[in-house]
Amino acid sequence: NAGVTQTPKFQVLKTGQSMTLQCAQDMNHEYMSWYRQDPGMGLRLIHYSVGAGITDQGEVPNGYNVSRSTTEDFPLRLLSAAPSQTSVYFCASSYASASKTIQMNTEAFFGQGTRLTVV
Amino acid sequence: GENVEQHPSTLSVQEGDSAVIKCTYSDSASNYFPWYKQELGKRPQLIIDIRSNVGEKKDQRIAVTLNKTAKHFSLHITETQPEDSAVYFCAASKGTGRRALTFGSGTRLQVQP
């Protein structure tokens, strides 16, 4: 079991370039999310998905696109990179634990992160 | 949407002392509250979590308490060790709507030998 795999681990982009951060999980989790981590600001949600074909915006979605064509993959696209997008990016996956009366989230497993620098 | 506030931002303790980190949340529909530990350059990893139908949970030296009425939850680490030094994040999520985790801003814990 590989868990959550993110690629690349490091990337340097020039302003205006586009790129895709890859994320794949092999745990058959319904939920997948992308976060960015900046010093002193914790992890902020960019986009998330509750299943194949379903995506929604998080707190800081501007400048990023996502798609979820399969349960396993959740790529994050930077359309036109800006220095403000310099950050560490984490992908995470989890599943829903459903009882008869209430649905709850469960442990989120994180990828190893991508350190992105935009110059 | 959900807002999670975490205090303190830094915490320094002597080895063997206890450490307490506190978080508050805003959305009364949140029902899952995990705590993550992140070492320098590594990914966040779950250390303990609690669900809204439980008031307290303990795992060896780590415990978490939840007060749903006041909408706050806390992490307690007893008998701290130098290897407990890391950044700790609290988070909250709910089972419907936006189910992704909302994180606090983190607490840098330093355990002095």
GROMACS .gro file of C-alpha atoms in nm:
model
  232
    1ASN     CA    1   0.000   0.000   0.000
    2ALA     CA    2   0.156   0.328  -0.112
    3GLY     CA    3  -0.105   0.549   0.061
    4VAL     CA    4  -0.111   0.901  -0.086
    5THR     CA    5   0.153   0.975  -0.348
    6GLN     CA    6   0.234   1.329  -0.458
    7THR     CA    7   0.463   1.434  -0.738
    8PRO     CA    8   0.685   1.622  -0.783
    9LYS     CA    9   0.850   1.679  -0.446
   10PHE     CA   10   1.016   2.006  -0.551
   11GLN     CA   11   0.939   2.245  -0.837
   12VAL     CA   12   1.058   2.587  -0.948
   13LEU     CA   13   0.839   2.778  -1.192
   14LYS     CA   14   0.867   3.110  -1.364
   15THR     CA   15   0.585   3.360  -1.329
   16GLY     CA   16   0.315   3.283  -1.584
   17GLN     CA   17   0.403   2.917  -1.634
   18SER     CA   18   0.144   2.648  -1.578
   19MET     CA   19   0.186   2.309  -1.421
   20THR     CA   20  -0.001   2.020  -1.263
   21LEU     CA   21   0.070   1.871  -0.922
   22GLN     CA   22  -0.021   1.505  -0.918
   23CYS     CA   23  -0.191   1.321  -0.633
   24ALA     CA   24  -0.291   0.956  -0.626
   25GLN     CA   25  -0.424   0.734  -0.348
   26ASP     CA   26  -0.472   0.360  -0.342
   27MET     CA   27  -0.699   0.332  -0.037
   28ASN     CA   28  -1.030   0.375  -0.224
   29HIS     CA   29  -1.105   0.691  -0.022
   30GLU     CA   30  -1.401   0.904  -0.128
   31TYR     CA   31  -1.264   1.235  -0.001
   32MET     CA   32  -0.958   1.409  -0.141
   33SER     CA   33  -0.833   1.759  -0.069
   34TRP     CA   34  -0.555   1.999  -0.158
   35TYR     CA   35  -0.402   2.229   0.102
   36ARG     CA   36  -0.131   2.489   0.092
   37GLN     CA   37   0.090   2.552   0.392
   38ASP     CA   38   0.250   2.888   0.451
   39PRO     CA   39   0.453   2.988   0.759
   40GLY     CA   40   0.231   3.084   1.053
   41MET     CA   41  -0.091   3.014   0.864
   42GLY     CA   42  -0.146   2.643   0.908
   43LEU     CA   43  -0.296   2.444   0.623
   44ARG     CA   44  -0.550   2.624   0.409
   45LEU     CA   45  -0.796   2.435   0.190
   46ILE     CA   46  -0.768   2.504  -0.183
   47HIS     CA   47  -1.014   2.254  -0.337
   48TYR     CA   48  -1.171   1.931  -0.228
   49SER     CA   49  -1.371   1.642  -0.371
   50VAL     CA   50  -1.622   1.407  -0.208
   51GLY     CA   51  -1.613   1.159  -0.495
   52ALA     CA   52  -1.535   1.105  -0.862
   53GLY     CA   53  -1.687   1.381  -1.074
   54ILE     CA   54  -1.753   1.610  -0.775
   55THR     CA   55  -1.528   1.900  -0.675
   56ASP     CA   56  -1.578   2.218  -0.477
   57GLN     CA   57  -1.382   2.523  -0.372
   58GLY     CA   58  -1.210   2.567  -0.041
   59GLU     CA   59  -1.084   2.884   0.131
   60VAL     CA   60  -0.820   2.986  -0.126
   61PRO     CA   61  -0.923   2.851  -0.471
   62ASN     CA   62  -0.818   3.143  -0.694
   63GLY     CA   63  -0.551   3.051  -0.947
   64TYR     CA   64  -0.604   2.675  -0.911
   65ASN     CA   65  -0.817   2.417  -1.092
   66VAL     CA   66  -0.893   2.057  -1.003
   67SER     CA   67  -1.072   1.761  -1.154
   68ARG     CA   68  -1.164   1.417  -1.020
   69SER     CA   69  -1.220   1.179  -1.308
   70THR     CA   70  -1.134   0.870  -1.100
   71THR     CA   71  -1.150   0.782  -0.732
   72GLU     CA   72  -0.771   0.745  -0.720
   73ASP     CA   73  -0.647   1.070  -0.877
   74PHE     CA   74  -0.693   1.435  -0.786
   75PRO     CA   75  -0.455   1.662  -0.980
   76LEU     CA   76  -0.412   2.031  -0.896
   77ARG     CA   77  -0.346   2.269  -1.186
   78LEU     CA   78  -0.182   2.608  -1.156
   79LEU     CA   79  -0.305   2.802  -1.456
   80SER     CA   80  -0.058   3.093  -1.457
   81ALA     CA   81   0.187   3.075  -1.167
   82ALA     CA   82   0.240   3.381  -0.949
   83PRO     CA   83   0.498   3.443  -0.672
   84SER     CA   84   0.209   3.443  -0.421
   85GLN     CA   85   0.165   3.073  -0.499
   86THR     CA   86   0.507   2.990  -0.356
   87SER     CA   87   0.417   2.743  -0.083
   88VAL     CA   88   0.421   2.383   0.028
   89TYR     CA   89   0.127   2.188  -0.114
   90PHE     CA   90  -0.025   1.882   0.048
   91CYS     CA   91  -0.278   1.642  -0.090
   92ALA     CA   92  -0.489   1.440   0.155
   93SER     CA   93  -0.748   1.164   0.138
   94SER     CA   94  -0.999   1.020   0.383
   95TYR     CA   95  -1.322   0.823   0.390
   96ALA     CA   96  -1.659   0.874   0.557
   97SER     CA   97  -1.758   0.670   0.854
   98ALA     CA   98  -2.134   0.632   0.838
   99SER     CA   99  -2.342   0.516   1.127
  100LYS     CA  100  -2.717   0.478   1.104
  101THR     CA  101  -2.776   0.834   1.216
  102ILE     CA  102  -2.474   1.047   1.135
  103GLN     CA  103  -2.189   1.068   0.892
  104MET     CA  104  -1.845   1.167   1.012
  105ASN     CA  105  -1.509   1.227   0.855
  106THR     CA  106  -1.216   1.002   0.945
  107GLU     CA  107  -0.836   1.023   0.957
  108ALA     CA  108  -0.691   1.217   0.666
  109PHE     CA  109  -0.376   1.070   0.516
  110PHE     CA  110  -0.135   1.320   0.364
  111GLY     CA  111   0.105   1.296   0.075
  112GLN     CA  112   0.469   1.392   0.133
  113GLY     CA  113   0.415   1.743   0.001
  114THR     CA  114   0.537   1.951  -0.293
  115ARG     CA  115   0.758   2.252  -0.229
  116LEU     CA  116   0.679   2.500  -0.506
  117THR     CA  117   0.876   2.817  -0.571
  118VAL     CA  118   0.756   3.072  -0.826
  119VAL     CA  119   1.019   3.323  -0.936
  120GLY     CA  120  -1.772   2.830   0.686
  121GLU     CA  121  -1.585   2.674   0.975
  122ASN     CA  122  -1.321   2.878   1.160
  123VAL     CA  123  -1.072   2.710   1.393
  124GLU     CA  124  -0.856   2.914   1.629
  125GLN     CA  125  -0.557   2.761   1.807
  126HIS     CA  126  -0.353   2.884   2.106
  127PRO     CA  127  -0.074   2.928   2.191
  128SER     CA  128   0.128   2.970   1.874
  129THR     CA  129   0.447   2.865   2.056
  130LEU     CA  130   0.494   2.664   2.372
  131SER     CA  131   0.817   2.580   2.552
  132VAL     CA  132   0.821   2.325   2.836
  133GLN     CA  133   1.080   2.136   3.034
  134GLU     CA  134   1.115   1.764   2.970
  135GLY     CA  135   0.873   1.577   3.193
  136ASP     CA  136   0.627   1.865   3.221
  137SER     CA  137   0.280   1.867   3.068
  138ALA     CA  138   0.176   2.066   2.761
  139VAL     CA  139  -0.175   2.186   2.677
  140ILE     CA  140  -0.289   2.326   2.342
  141LYS     CA  141  -0.638   2.470   2.300
  142CYS     CA  142  -0.863   2.514   1.998
  143THR     CA  143  -1.205   2.667   1.941
  144TYR     CA  144  -1.434   2.609   1.645
  145SER     CA  145  -1.730   2.803   1.507
  146ASP     CA  146  -1.955   2.553   1.326
  147SER     CA  147  -2.178   2.361   1.567
  148ALA     CA  148  -2.230   2.096   1.295
  149SER     CA  149  -1.863   1.988   1.316
  150ASN     CA  150  -1.838   1.640   1.460
  151TYR     CA  151  -1.481   1.521   1.404
  152PHE     CA  152  -1.175   1.677   1.569
  153PRO     CA  153  -0.830   1.539   1.489
  154TRP     CA  154  -0.488   1.650   1.607
  155TYR     CA  155  -0.187   1.629   1.377
  156LYS     CA  156   0.185   1.642   1.453
  157GLN     CA  157   0.420   1.776   1.190
  158GLU     CA  158   0.795   1.745   1.217
  159LEU     CA  159   1.020   1.976   1.017
  160GLY     CA  160   1.003   1.899   0.647
  161LYS     CA  161   0.756   1.614   0.695
  162ARG     CA  162   0.388   1.559   0.628
  163PRO     CA  163   0.127   1.603   0.905
  164GLN     CA  164   0.046   1.279   1.084
  165LEU     CA  165  -0.254   1.200   1.300
  166ILE     CA  166  -0.178   1.154   1.669
  167ILE     CA  167  -0.528   1.139   1.815
  168ASP     CA  168  -0.884   1.227   1.719
  169ILE     CA  169  -1.218   1.261   1.890
  170ARG     CA  170  -1.576   1.254   1.768
  171SER     CA  171  -1.860   1.466   1.896
  172ASN     CA  172  -2.030   1.178   2.079
  173VAL     CA  173  -1.731   1.147   2.315
  174GLY     CA  174  -1.606   1.398   2.572
  175GLU     CA  175  -1.255   1.266   2.629
  176LYS     CA  176  -1.011   1.022   2.472
  177LYS     CA  177  -0.670   0.907   2.589
  178ASP     CA  178  -0.383   0.724   2.423
  179GLN     CA  179  -0.083   0.670   2.651
  180ARG     CA  180   0.066   1.017   2.719
  181ILE     CA  181  -0.178   1.199   2.490
  182ALA     CA  182  -0.536   1.296   2.567
  183VAL     CA  183  -0.796   1.512   2.399
  184THR     CA  184  -1.102   1.670   2.560
  185LEU     CA  185  -1.406   1.814   2.383
  186ASN     CA  186  -1.663   2.061   2.513
  187LYS     CA  187  -1.940   2.081   2.252
  188THR     CA  188  -2.137   2.343   2.439
  189ALA     CA  189  -1.843   2.583   2.446
  190LYS     CA  190  -1.713   2.463   2.109
  191HIS     CA  191  -1.360   2.402   2.222
  192PHE     CA  192  -1.125   2.108   2.241
  193SER     CA  193  -0.780   2.062   2.388
  194LEU     CA  194  -0.473   1.842   2.349
  195HIS     CA  195  -0.290   1.732   2.662
  196ILE     CA  196   0.057   1.578   2.650
  197THR     CA  197   0.196   1.447   2.978
  198GLU     CA  198   0.555   1.358   3.064
  199THR     CA  199   0.683   1.542   2.760
  200GLN     CA  200   0.998   1.418   2.586
  201PRO     CA  201   1.235   1.595   2.344
  202GLU     CA  202   1.091   1.390   2.058
  203ASP     CA  203   0.753   1.555   2.122
  204SER     CA  204   0.904   1.877   1.982
  205ALA     CA  205   0.712   1.957   1.661
  206VAL     CA  206   0.428   2.168   1.528
  207TYR     CA  207   0.082   2.052   1.634
  208PHE     CA  208  -0.236   2.131   1.442
  209CYS     CA  209  -0.594   2.092   1.551
  210ALA     CA  210  -0.869   2.056   1.293
  211ALA     CA  211  -1.245   2.020   1.262
  212SER     CA  212  -1.481   1.880   1.004
  213LYS     CA  213  -1.841   1.773   0.962
  214GLY     CA  214  -2.005   1.482   0.787
  215THR     CA  215  -2.211   1.679   0.535
  216GLY     CA  216  -2.149   1.970   0.304
  217ARG     CA  217  -1.785   2.079   0.309
  218ARG     CA  218  -1.635   1.769   0.468
  219ALA     CA  219  -1.270   1.866   0.432
  220LEU     CA  220  -1.075   1.950   0.745
  221THR     CA  221  -1.039   2.310   0.859
  222PHE     CA  222  -0.709   2.353   1.045
  223GLY     CA  223  -0.594   2.579   1.322
  224SER     CA  224  -0.280   2.786   1.264
  225GLY     CA  225  -0.054   2.549   1.459
  226THR     CA  226   0.145   2.540   1.784
  227ARG     CA  227   0.520   2.501   1.783
  228LEU     CA  228   0.606   2.289   2.088
  229GLN     CA  229   0.964   2.291   2.212
  230VAL     CA  230   1.057   2.043   2.485
  231GLN     CA  231   1.377   2.145   2.659
  232PRO     CA  232   1.593   1.853   2.781
   0.00000   0.00000   0.00000
